[in-house]
XYZ file of C-alpha atoms in Angstrom:
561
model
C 90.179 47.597 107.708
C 87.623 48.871 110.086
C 87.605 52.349 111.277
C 84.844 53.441 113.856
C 86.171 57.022 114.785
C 88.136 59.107 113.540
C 89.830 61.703 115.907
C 91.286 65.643 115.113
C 94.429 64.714 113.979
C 92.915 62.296 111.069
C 90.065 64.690 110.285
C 92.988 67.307 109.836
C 94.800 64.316 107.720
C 91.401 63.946 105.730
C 90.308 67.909 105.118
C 94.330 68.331 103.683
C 94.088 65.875 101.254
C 90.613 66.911 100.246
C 91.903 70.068 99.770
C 94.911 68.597 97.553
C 92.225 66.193 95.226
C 90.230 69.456 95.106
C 93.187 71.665 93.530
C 95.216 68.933 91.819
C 91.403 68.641 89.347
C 90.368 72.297 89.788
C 91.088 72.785 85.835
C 88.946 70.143 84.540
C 86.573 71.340 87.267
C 86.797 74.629 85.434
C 86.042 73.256 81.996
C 82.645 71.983 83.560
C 81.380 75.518 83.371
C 78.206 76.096 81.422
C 79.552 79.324 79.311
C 82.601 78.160 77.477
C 84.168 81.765 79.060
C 87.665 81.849 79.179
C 87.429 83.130 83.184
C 84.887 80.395 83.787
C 86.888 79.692 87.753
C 84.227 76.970 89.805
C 87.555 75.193 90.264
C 89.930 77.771 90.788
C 87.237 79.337 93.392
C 86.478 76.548 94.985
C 90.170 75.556 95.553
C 91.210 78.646 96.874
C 88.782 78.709 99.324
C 89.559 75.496 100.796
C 92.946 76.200 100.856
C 92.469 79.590 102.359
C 91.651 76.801 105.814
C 93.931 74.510 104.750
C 96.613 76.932 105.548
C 95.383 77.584 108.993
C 94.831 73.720 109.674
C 98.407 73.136 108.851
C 99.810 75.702 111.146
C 98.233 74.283 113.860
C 100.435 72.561 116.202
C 98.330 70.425 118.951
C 95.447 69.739 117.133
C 92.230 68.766 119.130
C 88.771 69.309 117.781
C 87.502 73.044 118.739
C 90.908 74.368 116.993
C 90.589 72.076 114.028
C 86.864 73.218 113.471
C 87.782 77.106 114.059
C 90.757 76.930 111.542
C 88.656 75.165 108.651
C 84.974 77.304 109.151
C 87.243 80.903 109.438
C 89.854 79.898 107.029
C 87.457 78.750 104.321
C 85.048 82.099 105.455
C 87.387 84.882 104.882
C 89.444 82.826 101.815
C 85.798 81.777 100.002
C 85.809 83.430 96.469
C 83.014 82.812 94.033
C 79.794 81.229 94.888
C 80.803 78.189 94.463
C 83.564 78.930 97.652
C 81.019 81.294 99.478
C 79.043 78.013 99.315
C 81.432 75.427 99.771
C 82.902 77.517 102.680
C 79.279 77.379 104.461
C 79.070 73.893 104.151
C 81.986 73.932 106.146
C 80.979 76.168 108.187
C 77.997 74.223 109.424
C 79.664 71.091 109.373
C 82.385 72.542 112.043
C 79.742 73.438 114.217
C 78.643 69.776 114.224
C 81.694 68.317 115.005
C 83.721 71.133 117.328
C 82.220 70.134 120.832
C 83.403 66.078 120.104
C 87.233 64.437 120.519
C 86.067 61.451 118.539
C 84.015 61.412 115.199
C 81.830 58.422 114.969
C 78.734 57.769 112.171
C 75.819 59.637 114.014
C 78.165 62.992 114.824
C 78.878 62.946 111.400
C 75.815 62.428 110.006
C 74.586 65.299 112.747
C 77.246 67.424 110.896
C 76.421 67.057 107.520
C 72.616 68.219 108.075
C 74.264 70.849 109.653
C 76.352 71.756 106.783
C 73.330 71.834 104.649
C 71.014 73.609 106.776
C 73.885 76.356 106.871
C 74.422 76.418 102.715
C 71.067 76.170 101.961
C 70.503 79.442 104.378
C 73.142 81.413 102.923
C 71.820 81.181 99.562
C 68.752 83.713 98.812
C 67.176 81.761 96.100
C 68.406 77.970 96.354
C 68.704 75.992 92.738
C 68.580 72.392 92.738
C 70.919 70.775 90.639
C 74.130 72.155 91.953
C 76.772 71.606 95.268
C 73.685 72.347 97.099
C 71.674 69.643 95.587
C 74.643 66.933 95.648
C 75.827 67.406 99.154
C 72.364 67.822 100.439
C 72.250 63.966 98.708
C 75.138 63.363 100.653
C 73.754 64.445 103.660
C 70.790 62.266 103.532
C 72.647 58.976 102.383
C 74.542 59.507 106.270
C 71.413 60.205 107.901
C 69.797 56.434 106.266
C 72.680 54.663 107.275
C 72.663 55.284 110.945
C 72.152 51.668 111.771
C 73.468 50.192 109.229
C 76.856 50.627 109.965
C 79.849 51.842 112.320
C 82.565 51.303 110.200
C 83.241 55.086 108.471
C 84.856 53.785 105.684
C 81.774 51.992 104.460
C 79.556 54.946 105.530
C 82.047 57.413 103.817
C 82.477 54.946 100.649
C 78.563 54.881 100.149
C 78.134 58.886 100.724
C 80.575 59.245 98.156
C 78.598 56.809 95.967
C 75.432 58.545 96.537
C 77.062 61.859 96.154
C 78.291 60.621 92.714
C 75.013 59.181 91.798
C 73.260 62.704 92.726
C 75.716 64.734 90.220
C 75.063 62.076 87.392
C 71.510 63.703 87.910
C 71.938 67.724 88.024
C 72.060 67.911 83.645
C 68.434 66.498 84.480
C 67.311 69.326 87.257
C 68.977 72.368 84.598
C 68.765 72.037 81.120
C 71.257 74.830 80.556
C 73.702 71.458 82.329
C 72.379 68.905 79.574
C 72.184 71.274 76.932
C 76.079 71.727 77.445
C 76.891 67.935 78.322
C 78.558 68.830 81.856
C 77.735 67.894 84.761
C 77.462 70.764 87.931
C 80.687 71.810 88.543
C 80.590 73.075 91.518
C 79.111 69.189 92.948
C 82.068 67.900 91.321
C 84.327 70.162 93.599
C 82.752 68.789 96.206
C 82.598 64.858 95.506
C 86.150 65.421 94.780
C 86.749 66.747 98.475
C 84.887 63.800 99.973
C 87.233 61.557 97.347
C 90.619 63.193 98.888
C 89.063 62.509 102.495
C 88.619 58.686 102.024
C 91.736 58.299 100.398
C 93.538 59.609 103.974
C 90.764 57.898 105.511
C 92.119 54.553 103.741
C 95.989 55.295 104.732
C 97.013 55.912 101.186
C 100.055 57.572 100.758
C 99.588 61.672 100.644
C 101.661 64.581 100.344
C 99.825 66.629 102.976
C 102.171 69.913 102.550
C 100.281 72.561 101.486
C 101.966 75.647 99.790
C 102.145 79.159 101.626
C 101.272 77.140 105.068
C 101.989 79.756 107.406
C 104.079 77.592 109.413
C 105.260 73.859 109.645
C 102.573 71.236 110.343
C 102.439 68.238 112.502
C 101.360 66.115 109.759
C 104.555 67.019 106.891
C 106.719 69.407 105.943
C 108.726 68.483 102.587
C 112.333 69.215 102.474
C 111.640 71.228 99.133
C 109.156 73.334 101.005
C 111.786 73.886 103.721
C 114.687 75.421 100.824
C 112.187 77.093 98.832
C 112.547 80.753 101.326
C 111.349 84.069 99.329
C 112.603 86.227 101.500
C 116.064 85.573 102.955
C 116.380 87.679 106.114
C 114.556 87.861 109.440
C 114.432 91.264 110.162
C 113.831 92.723 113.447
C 113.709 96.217 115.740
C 112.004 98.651 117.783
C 111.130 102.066 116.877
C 111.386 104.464 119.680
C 109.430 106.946 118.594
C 109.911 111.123 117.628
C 105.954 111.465 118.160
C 103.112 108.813 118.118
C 102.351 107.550 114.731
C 99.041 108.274 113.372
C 96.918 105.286 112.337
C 97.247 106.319 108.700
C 101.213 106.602 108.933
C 101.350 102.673 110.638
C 98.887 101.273 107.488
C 101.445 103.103 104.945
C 104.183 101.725 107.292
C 103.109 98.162 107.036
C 102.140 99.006 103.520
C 105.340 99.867 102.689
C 106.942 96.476 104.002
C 104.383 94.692 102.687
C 105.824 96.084 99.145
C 109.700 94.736 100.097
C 108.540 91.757 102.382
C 106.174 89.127 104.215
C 105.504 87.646 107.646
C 105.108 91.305 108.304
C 104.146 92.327 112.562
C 103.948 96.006 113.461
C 102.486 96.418 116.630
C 102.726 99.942 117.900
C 101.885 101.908 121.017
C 102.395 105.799 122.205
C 106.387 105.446 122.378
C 107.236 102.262 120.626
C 106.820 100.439 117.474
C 107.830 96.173 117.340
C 108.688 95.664 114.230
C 108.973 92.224 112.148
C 109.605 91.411 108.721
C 111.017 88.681 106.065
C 112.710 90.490 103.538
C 115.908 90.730 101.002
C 116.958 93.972 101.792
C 116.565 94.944 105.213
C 118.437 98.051 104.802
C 115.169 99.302 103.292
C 113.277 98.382 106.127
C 115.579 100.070 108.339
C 116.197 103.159 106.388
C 112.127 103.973 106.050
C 112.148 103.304 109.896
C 114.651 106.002 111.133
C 112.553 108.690 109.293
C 110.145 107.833 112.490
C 112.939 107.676 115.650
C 115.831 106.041 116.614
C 116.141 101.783 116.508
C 116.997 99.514 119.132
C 117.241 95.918 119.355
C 117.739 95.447 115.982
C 118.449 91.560 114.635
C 118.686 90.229 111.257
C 118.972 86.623 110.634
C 120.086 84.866 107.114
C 117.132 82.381 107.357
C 118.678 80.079 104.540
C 121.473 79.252 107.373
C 119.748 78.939 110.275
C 117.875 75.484 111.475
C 114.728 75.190 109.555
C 112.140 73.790 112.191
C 112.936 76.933 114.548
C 112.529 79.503 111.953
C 109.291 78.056 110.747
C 108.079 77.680 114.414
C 108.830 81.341 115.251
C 107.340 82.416 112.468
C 103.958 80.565 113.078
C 104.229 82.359 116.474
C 104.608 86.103 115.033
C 101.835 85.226 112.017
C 99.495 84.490 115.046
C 100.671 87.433 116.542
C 99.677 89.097 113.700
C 96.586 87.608 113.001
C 95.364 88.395 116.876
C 96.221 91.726 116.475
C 94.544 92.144 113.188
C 91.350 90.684 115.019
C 91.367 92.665 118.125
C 91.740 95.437 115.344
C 88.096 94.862 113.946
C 86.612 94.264 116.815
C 87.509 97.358 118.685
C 87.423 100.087 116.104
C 90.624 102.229 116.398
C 89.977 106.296 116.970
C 90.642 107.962 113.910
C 92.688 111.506 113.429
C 89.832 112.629 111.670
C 86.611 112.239 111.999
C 84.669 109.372 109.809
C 82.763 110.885 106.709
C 78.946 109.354 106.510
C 79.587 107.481 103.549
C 82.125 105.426 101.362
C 82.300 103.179 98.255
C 84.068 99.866 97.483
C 83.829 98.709 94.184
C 84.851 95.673 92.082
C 86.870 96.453 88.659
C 88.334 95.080 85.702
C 90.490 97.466 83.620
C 92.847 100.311 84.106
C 90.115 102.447 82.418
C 87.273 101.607 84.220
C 89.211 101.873 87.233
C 90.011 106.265 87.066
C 85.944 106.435 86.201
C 85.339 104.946 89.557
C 87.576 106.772 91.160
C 86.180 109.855 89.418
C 83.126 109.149 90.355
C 84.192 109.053 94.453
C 85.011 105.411 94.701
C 87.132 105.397 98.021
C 89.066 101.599 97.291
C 89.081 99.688 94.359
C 89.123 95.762 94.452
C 91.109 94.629 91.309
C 90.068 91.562 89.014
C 86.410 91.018 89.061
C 86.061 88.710 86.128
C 89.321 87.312 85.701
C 89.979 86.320 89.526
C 87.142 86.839 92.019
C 88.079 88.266 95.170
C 87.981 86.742 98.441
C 85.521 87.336 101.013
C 89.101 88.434 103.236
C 90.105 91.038 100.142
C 86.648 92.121 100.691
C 86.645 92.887 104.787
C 90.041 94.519 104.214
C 89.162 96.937 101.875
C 86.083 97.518 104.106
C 88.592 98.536 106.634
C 90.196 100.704 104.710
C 87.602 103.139 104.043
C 87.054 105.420 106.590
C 83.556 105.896 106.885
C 80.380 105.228 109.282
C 78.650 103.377 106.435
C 80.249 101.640 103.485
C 78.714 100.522 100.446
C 79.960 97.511 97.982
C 79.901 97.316 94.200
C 80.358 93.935 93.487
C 80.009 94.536 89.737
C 79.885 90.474 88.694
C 77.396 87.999 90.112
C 80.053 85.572 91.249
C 81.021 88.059 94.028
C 77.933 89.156 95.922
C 77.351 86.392 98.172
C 81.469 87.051 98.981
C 80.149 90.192 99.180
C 76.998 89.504 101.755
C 79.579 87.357 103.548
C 82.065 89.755 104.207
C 79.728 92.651 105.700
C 77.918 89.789 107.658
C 81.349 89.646 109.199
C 81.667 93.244 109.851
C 80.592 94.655 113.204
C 82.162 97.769 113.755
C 80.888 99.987 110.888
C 77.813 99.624 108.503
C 77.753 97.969 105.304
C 75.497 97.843 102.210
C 75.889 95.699 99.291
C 74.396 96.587 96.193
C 74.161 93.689 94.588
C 75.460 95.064 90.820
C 76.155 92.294 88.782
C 78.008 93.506 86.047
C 80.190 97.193 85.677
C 77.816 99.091 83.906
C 75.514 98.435 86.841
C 78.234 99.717 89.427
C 78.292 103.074 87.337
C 75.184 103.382 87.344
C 74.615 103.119 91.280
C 77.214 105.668 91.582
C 75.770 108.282 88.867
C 72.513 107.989 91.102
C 73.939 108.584 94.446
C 72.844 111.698 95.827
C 75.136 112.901 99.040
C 72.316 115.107 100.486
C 69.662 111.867 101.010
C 70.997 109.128 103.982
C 72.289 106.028 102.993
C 68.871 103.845 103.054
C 67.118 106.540 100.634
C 70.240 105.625 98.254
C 70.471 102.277 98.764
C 66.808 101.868 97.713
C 67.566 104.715 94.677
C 70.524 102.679 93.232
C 68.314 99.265 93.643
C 65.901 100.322 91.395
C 68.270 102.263 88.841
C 70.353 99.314 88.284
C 66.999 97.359 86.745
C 67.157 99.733 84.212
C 70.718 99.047 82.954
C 71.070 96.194 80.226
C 74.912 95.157 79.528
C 76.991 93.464 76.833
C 80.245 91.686 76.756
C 82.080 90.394 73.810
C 84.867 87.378 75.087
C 85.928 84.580 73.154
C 84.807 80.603 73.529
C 87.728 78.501 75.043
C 85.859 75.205 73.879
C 83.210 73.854 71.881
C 79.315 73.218 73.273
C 75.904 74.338 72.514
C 74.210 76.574 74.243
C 70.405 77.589 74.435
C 70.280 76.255 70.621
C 73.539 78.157 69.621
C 76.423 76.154 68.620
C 79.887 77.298 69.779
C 83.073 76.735 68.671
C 86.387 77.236 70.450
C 87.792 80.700 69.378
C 84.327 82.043 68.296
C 83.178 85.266 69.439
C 80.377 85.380 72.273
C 78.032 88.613 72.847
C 76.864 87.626 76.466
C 73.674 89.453 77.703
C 72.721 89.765 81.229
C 71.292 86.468 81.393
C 72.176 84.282 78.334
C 74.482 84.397 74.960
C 73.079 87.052 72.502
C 75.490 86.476 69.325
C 77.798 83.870 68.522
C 80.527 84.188 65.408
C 83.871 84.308 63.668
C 83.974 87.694 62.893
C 84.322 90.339 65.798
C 82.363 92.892 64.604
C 79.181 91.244 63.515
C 79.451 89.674 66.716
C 79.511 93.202 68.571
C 76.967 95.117 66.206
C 74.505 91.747 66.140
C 74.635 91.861 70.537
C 74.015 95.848 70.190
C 71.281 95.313 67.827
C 69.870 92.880 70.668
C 69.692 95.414 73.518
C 68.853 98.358 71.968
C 64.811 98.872 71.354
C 62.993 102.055 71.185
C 63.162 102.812 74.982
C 66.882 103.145 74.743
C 68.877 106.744 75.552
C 72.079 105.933 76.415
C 74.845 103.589 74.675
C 78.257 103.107 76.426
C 80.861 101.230 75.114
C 84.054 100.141 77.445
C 86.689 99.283 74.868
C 89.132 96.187 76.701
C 93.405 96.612 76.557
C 92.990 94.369 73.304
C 90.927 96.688 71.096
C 92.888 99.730 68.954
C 90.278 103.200 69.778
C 89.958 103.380 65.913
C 88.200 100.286 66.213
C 86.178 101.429 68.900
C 84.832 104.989 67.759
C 84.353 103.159 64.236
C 82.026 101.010 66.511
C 80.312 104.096 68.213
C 79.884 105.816 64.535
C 77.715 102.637 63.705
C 75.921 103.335 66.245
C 74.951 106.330 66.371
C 74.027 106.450 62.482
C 71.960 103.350 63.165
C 70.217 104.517 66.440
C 70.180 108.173 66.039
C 68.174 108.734 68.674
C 70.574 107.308 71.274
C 73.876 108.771 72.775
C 76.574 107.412 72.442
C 79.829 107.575 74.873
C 83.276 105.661 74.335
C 85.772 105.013 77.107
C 88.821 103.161 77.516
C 88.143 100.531 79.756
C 91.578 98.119 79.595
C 89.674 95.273 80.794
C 91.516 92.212 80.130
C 89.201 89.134 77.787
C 86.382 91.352 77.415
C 87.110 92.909 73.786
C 83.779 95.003 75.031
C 81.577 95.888 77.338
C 78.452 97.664 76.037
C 75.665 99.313 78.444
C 72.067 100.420 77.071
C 69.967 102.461 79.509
């Protein structure tokens, strides 16, 4: 079978069913991570980013070319998580901009495409290292570019690419060490030969379940019966609000907060009198109810959706999710005028525990993103938090470095306020930056002050390994206790506490003043102030401070300044 061009509606066929190889593997993928860490997420990352534009490829409805390319490069832009997504999702990004101004996709527009998508990922990425997705698709890339020529037929040109792309990743333990060392290959290259895998499989015409979960509306492609039944929230709620007095931007965001907490598919679009109100829920009696406290209702209908005829109810609501995406667009772009005026500055920052979450608050953290090391946020979580906070400048803690290119993506996306990321690669650092802020100096005085404190801030963590390898010379066993430094494992063993006290004894020379130790939601605090009364009869001349941090898998989390 000989296939010269391939037009949107078969690219959309192929990116789905990359996206569906991509997830269905994304746990082995995982398992290819160097550190034998039991949040090591390259797969889980990488898969949620592509399905992030999955999700807006499937709700399309006419698909041509410029539509396909926008829902793929800003689905997989605002949904990238990791660096492995951040960089996957600028491959894509390039690659769209290759292909968007073309109805037909033969072998040199492709080709043309995938430089572009490396010229893209290999910009976004401050210091490039070879031997990862950046190494295997720029492989890729260059395989496409030699066989302009050759052939026309794609599914030899996409069969060899894939070949070469394979061929490249057989190579990366070769380009780092730390790979062959550990007997893996990159992981995040084997994300992405297993996206080109899923595309030549539609490519071919096998046989592919296309539907992809939390769509936000049917696709052309297929829509599984299943998918149709399986409805979380029963009733289609609608109304106006005509309103006692003009809502205040805060009261809509609790407003939609609020729904948000009983519902989804959520639209409130308000003006000086009225407020259109939309929302999938269970109970809309609570809907109502909170909705009276702010005027009288009209046009109010409420629709069983497990009754009514399935395609209409999923076409409507692709119809009010645009809605409600357009809004939320026109939202950023034109910044709304506050009650109150904007304070200077503001902090975001990335957390882990319970704990650590009330010191940055304490310390004048404005909004918190949840889950740092056990699911990275996206670089959408990211922009709207940054909308959240109410001031002229905002800076970002990332706190772990698998989020600051998410990070650098999502204020590179921001154009009505000004946004600094301090790239703090662990939660020690993020205190630290905030200790150091000083209110009366302007932002670029600070930035450059918590830049250099953070160099001065060496951190700990104590996890378990979820597999056996060997590491840098240290041989691991699954269940053994890791001390992870900033930049490679410091102590590897069976019992906890050597484990902890052997790490300490590794960060803490003569220079040292300061010890902190973050005690995670599996560690009793006898255990931890028995910890901090080693350590200050052992290093006298240090301080030593002991807070509950509740972070989940880190037993602790140790800073030395």
């Amino acid at each position: 079978m000989e296939i010269n061009t391939i037009d949107a509606s078969l690219l959309a066929k192929m990116f789905l069913a990359g996206a569906k190889n991509l997830d269905a593997k994304k746990e082995w993928i995982n398992e290819l991570n160097v550190f034998p860490v039991p949040d090591g997420d390259t797969g889980t990352n990488m898969s949620m980013t592509i399905l992030s534009a999955a999700k807006e490829v499937s709700a399309l409805e006419n698909i041509t070319m410029p539509d396909l390319a926008k829902a793929i490069s800003s689905g997989s832009l605002r949904g990238a998580r990791g660096n492995s997504g951040v960089i996957l999702s600028q491959l894509f990004r390039g690659f769209t901009k290759g292909i968007s101004n073309y109805e037909k996709l033969d072998v040199v527009v492709l080709s043309d495409a995938m430089q572009k998508a490396v010229e893209t990922a290999y910009k976004a990425v401050m210091k490039p290292k070879e031997g990862t997705i950046l190494t295997v698709a720029k492989g890729a890339a260059d395989k496409a570019l030699s066989l302009i020529g050759e052939t026309e037929d794609l599914t030899v040109f996409l069969d060899e690419i894939i070949q070469e792309a394979e061929e490249v990743l057989s190579r990366t333990p070769e380009m780092l060490p730390v790979l062959k060392q550990a007997g893996v290959v990159d992981s995040g290259g084997q994300g992405l030969v297993e996206v080109l895998k899923g595309a030549y499989d539609a490519l071919m015409g096998k046989e592919i379940d296309y539907t992809i979960e939390g769509a936000a509306a049917s696709s052309p492609i297929k829509i599984s019966a299943q998918a149709q039944e399986d409805i979380k929230f029963g009733y289609c709620t609608e109304f106006i609000i005509v309103l006692n007095q003009e809502l205040t931007d805060q009261q809509v965001y609790e407003f939609k907060g609020f729904l948000e907490s009983i519902g989804d598919s959520i639209v409130v679009v308000a003006d000086e009198e009225i407020v259109k109100v939309h929302v999938h829920t269970n109970d809309p009696g609570l809907a109502i109810q909170r909705a009276l406290t702010y005027g009288s209702l009209s046009k109010i209908k409420i629709d069983n959706m497990r009754e009514e005829h399935q395609e209409k109810l999923i076409k409507d609501a692709q119809k009010l999710a645009a809605a409600q995406k357009a809004q939320k667009e026109e939202q950023r772009l034109q910044e709304p005028a506050p009650d109150a005026p904007r304070k200077k500055i503001g902090f975001i920052s990335v957390s882990i525990g319970a704990g650590i979450n009330e010191i940055f608050k304490g310390l004048g953290v404005d909004y918190i993103i949840e889950g740092g090391q056990t699911m990275n946020p996206s670089t959408e979580d990211i922009i709207n938090a940054i909308d959240e906070v109410h001031a002229e400048t905002v800076f970002i803690l990332p706190n772990n470095k698998n989020i600051i290119l998410a990070a650098n993506q999502a204020a590179s996306l921001i154009e009505h306020k000004a946004v600094i990321v301090i790239p703090t690669k662990t939660i020690p650092q993020g205190i630290t930056a905030l200790v150091n802020y000083i209110p009366d100096k302007d932002a670029k005085d600070n930035e450059q002050r918590m830049l250099e404190e953070i160099q001065n801030v060496k951190t700990g963590q104590v996890t378990y390994a979820v597999r056996d390898t060997l590491i840098e010379d240290k041989e691991i066993r699954q269940g053994d206790y890791m001390g992870i430094g900033d930049s490679s494992i410091l102590s590897v063993g069976k019992d906890r506490g050597d484990v902890v006290r052997d790490m300490a004894s590794k960060l803490i020379d003569e220079d040292s003043a300061i010890i902190s130790i973050y005690y995670g939601e599996d560690i009793k605090e006898e255990e931890a102030q028995e910890f901090a009364s080693y350590l200050e009869e052992t290093y006298p001349d240090c301080e030593v401070e002991v807070h509950s941090g509740g972070q989940p898998i880190y037993y602790y989390v140790i800073s030395v300044e």
